Short mmCIF file of C-alpha atoms in Angstrom, two decimals:
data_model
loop_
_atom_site.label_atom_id
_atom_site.label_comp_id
_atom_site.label_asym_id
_atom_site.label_seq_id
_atom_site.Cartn_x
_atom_site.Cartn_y
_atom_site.Cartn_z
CA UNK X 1 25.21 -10.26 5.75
CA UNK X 2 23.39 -13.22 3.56
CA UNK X 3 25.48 -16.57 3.40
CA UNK X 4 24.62 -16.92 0.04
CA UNK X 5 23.25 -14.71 -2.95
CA UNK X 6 19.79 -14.37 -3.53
CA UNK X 7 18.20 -17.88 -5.72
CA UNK X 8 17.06 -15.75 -8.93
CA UNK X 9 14.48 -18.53 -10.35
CA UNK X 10 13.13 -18.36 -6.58
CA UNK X 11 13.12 -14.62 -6.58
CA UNK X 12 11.32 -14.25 -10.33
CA UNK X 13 8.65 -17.10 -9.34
CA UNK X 14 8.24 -15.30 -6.17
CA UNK X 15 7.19 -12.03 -8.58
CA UNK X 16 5.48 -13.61 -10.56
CA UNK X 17 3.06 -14.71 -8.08
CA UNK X 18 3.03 -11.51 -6.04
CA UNK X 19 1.51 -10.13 -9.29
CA UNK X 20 -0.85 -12.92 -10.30
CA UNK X 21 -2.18 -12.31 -6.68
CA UNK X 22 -2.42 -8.62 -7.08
CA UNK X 23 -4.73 -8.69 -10.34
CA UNK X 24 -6.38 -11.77 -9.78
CA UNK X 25 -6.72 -12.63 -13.57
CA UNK X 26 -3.42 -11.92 -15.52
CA UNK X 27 -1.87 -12.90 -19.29
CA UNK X 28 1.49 -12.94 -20.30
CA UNK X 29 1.86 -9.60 -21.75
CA UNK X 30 0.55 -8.01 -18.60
CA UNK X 31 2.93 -9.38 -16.29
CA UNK X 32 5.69 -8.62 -18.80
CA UNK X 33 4.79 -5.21 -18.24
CA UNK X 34 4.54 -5.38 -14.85
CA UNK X 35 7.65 -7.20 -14.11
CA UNK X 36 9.87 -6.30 -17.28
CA UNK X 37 10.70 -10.25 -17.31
CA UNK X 38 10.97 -11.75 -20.79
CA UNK X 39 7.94 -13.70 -21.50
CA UNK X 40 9.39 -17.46 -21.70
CA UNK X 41 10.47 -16.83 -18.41
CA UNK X 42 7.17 -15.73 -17.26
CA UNK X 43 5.75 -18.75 -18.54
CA UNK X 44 8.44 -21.60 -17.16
CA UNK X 45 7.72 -19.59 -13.72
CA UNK X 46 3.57 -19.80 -14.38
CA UNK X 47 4.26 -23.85 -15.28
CA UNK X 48 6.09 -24.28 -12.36
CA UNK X 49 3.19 -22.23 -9.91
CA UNK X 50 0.28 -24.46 -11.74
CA UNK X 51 2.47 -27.18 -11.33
CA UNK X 52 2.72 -26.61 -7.37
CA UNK X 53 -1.22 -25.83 -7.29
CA UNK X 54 -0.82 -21.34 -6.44
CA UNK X 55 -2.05 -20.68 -10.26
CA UNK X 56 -4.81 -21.71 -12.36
CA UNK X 57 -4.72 -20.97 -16.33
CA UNK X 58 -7.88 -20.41 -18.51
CA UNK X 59 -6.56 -22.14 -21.42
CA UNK X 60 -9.57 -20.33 -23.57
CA UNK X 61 -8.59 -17.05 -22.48
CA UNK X 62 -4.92 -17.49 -22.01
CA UNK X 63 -5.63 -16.00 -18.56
CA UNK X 64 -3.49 -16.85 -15.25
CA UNK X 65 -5.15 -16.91 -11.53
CA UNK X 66 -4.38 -17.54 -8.55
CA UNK X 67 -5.81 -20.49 -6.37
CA UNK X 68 -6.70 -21.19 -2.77
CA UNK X 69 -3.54 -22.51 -2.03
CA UNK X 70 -1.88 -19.02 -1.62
CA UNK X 71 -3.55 -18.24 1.68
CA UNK X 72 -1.86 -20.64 2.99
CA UNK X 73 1.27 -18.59 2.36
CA UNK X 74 -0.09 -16.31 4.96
CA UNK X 75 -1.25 -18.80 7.49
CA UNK X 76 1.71 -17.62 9.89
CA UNK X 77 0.85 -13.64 9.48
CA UNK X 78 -1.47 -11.99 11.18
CA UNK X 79 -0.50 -8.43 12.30
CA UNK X 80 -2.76 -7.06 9.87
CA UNK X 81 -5.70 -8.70 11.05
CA UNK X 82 -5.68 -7.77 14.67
CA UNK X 83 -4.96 -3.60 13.08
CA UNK X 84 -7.59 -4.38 10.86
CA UNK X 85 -9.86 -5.69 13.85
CA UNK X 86 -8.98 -2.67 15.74
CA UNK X 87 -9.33 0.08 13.06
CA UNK X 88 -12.48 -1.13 11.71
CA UNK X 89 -15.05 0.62 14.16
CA UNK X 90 -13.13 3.63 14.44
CA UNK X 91 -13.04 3.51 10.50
CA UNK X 92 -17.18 3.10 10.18
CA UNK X 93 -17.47 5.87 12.74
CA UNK X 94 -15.13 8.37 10.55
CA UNK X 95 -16.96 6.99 7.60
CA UNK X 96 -20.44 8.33 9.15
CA UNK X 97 -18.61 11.72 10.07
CA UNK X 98 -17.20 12.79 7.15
CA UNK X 99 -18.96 11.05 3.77
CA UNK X 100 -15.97 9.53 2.42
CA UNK X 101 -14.14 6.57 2.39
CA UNK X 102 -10.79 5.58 4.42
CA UNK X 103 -8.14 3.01 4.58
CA UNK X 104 -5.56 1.77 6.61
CA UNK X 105 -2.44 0.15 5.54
CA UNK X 106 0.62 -1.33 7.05
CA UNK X 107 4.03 -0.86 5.95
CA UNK X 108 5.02 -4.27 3.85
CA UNK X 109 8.51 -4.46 3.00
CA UNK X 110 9.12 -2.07 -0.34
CA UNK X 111 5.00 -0.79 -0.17
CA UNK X 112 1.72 -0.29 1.83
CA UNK X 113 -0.53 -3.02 1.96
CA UNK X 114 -4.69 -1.90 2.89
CA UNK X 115 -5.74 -3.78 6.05
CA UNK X 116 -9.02 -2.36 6.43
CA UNK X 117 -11.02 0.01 4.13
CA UNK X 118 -14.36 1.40 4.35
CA UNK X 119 -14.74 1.55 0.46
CA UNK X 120 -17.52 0.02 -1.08
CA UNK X 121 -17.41 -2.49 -3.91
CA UNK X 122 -17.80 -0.40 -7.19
CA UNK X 123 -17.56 3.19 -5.66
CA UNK X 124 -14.95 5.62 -6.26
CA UNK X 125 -13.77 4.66 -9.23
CA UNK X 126 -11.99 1.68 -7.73
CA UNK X 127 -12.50 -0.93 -5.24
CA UNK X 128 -9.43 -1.91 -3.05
CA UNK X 129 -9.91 -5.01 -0.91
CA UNK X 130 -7.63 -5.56 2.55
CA UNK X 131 -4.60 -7.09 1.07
CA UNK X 132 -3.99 -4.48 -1.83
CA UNK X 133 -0.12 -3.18 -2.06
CA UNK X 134 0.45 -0.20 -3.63
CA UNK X 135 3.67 2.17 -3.47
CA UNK X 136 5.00 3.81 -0.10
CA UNK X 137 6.61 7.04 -2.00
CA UNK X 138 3.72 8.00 -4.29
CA UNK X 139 0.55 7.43 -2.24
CA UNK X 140 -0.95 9.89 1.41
CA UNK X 141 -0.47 6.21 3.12
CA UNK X 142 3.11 5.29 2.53
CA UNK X 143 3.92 9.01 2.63
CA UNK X 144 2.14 10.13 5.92
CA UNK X 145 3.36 6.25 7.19
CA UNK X 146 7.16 7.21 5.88
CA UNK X 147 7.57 10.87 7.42
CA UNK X 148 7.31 10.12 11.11
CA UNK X 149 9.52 6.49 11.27
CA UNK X 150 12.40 7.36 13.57
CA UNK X 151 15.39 8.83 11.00
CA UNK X 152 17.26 5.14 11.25
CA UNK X 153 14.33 3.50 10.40
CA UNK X 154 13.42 5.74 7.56
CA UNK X 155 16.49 5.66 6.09
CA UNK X 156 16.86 2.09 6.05
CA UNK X 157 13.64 1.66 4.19
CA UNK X 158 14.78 4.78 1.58
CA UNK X 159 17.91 2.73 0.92
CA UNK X 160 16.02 -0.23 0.08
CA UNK X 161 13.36 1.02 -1.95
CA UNK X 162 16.85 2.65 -3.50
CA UNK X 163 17.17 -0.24 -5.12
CA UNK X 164 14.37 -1.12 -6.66
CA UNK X 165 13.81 0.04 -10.22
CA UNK X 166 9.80 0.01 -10.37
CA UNK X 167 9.59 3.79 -11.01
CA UNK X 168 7.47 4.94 -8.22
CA UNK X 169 10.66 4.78 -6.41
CA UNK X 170 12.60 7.19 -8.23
CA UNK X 171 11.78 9.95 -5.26
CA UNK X 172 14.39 7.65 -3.13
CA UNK X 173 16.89 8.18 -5.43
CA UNK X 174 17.02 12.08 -4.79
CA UNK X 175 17.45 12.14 -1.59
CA UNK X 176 17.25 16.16 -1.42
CA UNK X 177 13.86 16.07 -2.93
CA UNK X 178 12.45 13.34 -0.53
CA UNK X 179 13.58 14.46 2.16
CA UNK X 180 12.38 17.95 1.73
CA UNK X 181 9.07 16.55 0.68
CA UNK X 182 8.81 14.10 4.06
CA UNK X 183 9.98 16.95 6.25
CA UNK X 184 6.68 19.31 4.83
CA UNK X 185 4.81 16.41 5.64
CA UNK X 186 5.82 16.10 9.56
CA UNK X 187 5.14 20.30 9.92
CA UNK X 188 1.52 19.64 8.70
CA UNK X 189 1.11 16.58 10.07
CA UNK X 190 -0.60 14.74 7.20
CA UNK X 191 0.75 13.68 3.44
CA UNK X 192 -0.71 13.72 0.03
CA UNK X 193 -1.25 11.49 -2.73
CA UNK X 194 1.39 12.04 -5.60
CA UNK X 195 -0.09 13.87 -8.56
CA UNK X 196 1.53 11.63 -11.31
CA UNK X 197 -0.11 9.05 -9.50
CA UNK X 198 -3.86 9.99 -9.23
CA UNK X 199 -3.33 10.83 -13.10
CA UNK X 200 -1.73 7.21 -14.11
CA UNK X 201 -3.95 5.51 -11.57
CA UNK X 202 -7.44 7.66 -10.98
CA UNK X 203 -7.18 9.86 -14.10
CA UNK X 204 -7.03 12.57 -11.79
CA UNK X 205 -10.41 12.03 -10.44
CA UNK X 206 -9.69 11.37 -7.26
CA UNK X 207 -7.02 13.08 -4.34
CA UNK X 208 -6.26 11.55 -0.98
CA UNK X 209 -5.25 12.83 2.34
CA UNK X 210 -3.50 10.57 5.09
CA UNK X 211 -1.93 10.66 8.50
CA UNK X 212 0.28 8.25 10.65
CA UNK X 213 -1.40 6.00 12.86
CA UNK X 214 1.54 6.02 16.03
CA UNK X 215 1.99 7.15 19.56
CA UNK X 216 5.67 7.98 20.86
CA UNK X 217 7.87 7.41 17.88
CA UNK X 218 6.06 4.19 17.08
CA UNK X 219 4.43 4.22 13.58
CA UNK X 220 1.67 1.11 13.66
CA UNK X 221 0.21 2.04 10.17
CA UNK X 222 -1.68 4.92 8.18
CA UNK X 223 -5.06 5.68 7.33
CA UNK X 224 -6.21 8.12 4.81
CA UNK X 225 -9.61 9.76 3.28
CA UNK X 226 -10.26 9.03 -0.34
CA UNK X 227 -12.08 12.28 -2.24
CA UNK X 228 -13.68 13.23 -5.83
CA UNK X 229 -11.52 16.19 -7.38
CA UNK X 230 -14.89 17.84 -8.47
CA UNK X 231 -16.84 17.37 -5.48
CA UNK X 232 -14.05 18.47 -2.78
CA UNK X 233 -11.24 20.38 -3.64
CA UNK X 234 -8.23 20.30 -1.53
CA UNK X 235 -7.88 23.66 0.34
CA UNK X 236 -11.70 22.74 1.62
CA UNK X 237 -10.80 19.02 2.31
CA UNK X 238 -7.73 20.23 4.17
CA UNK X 239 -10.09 22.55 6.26
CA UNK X 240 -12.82 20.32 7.24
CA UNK X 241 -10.94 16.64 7.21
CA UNK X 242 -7.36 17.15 8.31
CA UNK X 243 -8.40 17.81 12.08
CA UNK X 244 -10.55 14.85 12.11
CA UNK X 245 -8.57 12.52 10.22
CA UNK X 246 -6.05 13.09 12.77
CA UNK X 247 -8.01 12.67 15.51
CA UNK X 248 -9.61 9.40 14.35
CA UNK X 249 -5.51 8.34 13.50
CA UNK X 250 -4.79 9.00 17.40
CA UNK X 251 -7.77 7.24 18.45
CA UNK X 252 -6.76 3.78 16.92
CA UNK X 253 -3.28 4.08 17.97
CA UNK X 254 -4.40 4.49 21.97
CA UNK X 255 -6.63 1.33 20.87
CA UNK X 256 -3.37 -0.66 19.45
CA UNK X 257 -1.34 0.78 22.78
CA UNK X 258 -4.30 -0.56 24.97
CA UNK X 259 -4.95 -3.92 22.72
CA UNK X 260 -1.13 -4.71 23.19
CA UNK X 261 -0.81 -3.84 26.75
CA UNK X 262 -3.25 -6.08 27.15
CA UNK X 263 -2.10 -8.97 25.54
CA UNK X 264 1.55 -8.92 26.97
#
């Protein structure tokens, strides 16, 4: 148990910045809608993170940034860069194979964050960098990731994102639904992208596949394939992808195993 309740102010700033980060150029208004904080205290917590150097404003534009200063936030973090390391040539091979992008993303907390992608900048609708978060319960990532954590594990990250209001989480709140939908998922062996979320955030354009990078009961990351609605629909991307995206999943995990056998 915490000595001490969480520091609010610190908690708020801390959001504020995580979403400043996230879309790189920001106003008030957006980050009242992405946060649901009033706007004065959005901008005594901006003040405060220009003040301290992580966040830039365009006074002309009424636009927030971010600066350089916030890598060094992440100075003392680098599992994602040796999975990303690892995953990348196994990623450009799949990419070859199949025609379509991947990513792979690690479990971060309450969501997936990409640490290696083979998209391209300005394809498929949208380009997602490494570093991207996005949310566990309503993506093929954090769902294929999700399904095959050991049951204490998985529950303790269900309870959490229990918690949070942000409404891509309202799957952990029925627990019969969830788990139903998580146990499907471990029978085939790979998960799906929510439809309410390729509407909101692909207007349906796009659907995605993705399987659990693991070996044993240990869950590394996830790694998915990205497709058009109109060029691929799903019963044919199930038949010629789901076999190889599995494969390619088992392949980076025996790297990981090997890479961290190797190190110890």
């Amino acid at each position: 148990m915490p000595s001490f309740k969480p520091v609010i102010a610190l908690t708020r700033g801390l959001e504020i910045l995580r979403v400043v980060n996230e879309q790189q150029q920001t106003s008030v208004g957006a980050l009242h809608k992405a946060t649901g904080l009033d706007k004065a205290t959005i901008v005594r917590m901006l003040e405060t993170l220009e003040h301290e150097g992580y966040v830039m404003r365009d006074a002309d534009r009424a636009l927030y940034a971010p600066t350089g200063r916030v890598l060094v936030l992440s100075q003392g973090y680098d599992q994602h860069l040796w999975i990303g390391s690892v995953a990348d040539p196994f990623l450009q091979e799949f990419r070859k194979q199949i025609g379509w992008p991947s990513d792979v993303a690690l479990f971060d907390r309450d969501a997936m964050i990409v640490v290696q992608t083979t998209r391209e900048p300005g394809s498929m609708l949208l380009s997602r960098k490494p570093g991207f978060r996005f949310p566990l319960l309503a993506t093929s990532l954090g769902r294929a990731y999700l399904a095959f954590l050991p049951e204490e594990q998985r529950e303790a990250v269900v309870s959490e994102l229990a918690k949070n209001p942000e409404h891509w989480n309202d799957l952990a709140r029925n627990r019969k639904k969830l788990n139903r939908l998580l146990s499907d998922t471990r029978s085939r062996g790979y998960a799906f992208t929510d439809d309410a979320y390729s509407r909101e955030v692909f207007n349906d354009a796009m659907w995605a596949i993705g399987a659990p990078i693991m070996q044993g009961d240990q869950v590394f990351a996830s790694i998915n394939i990205m497709m058009l609605r109109r060029a691929v629909a799903v019963e044919d991307g199930i038949k010629q992808f789901a076999e190889p995206l599995r494969q390619t999943a088992a392949r980076i995990a025996k790297a990981l195993v090997t890479q961290k056998g190797g190190k110890a």
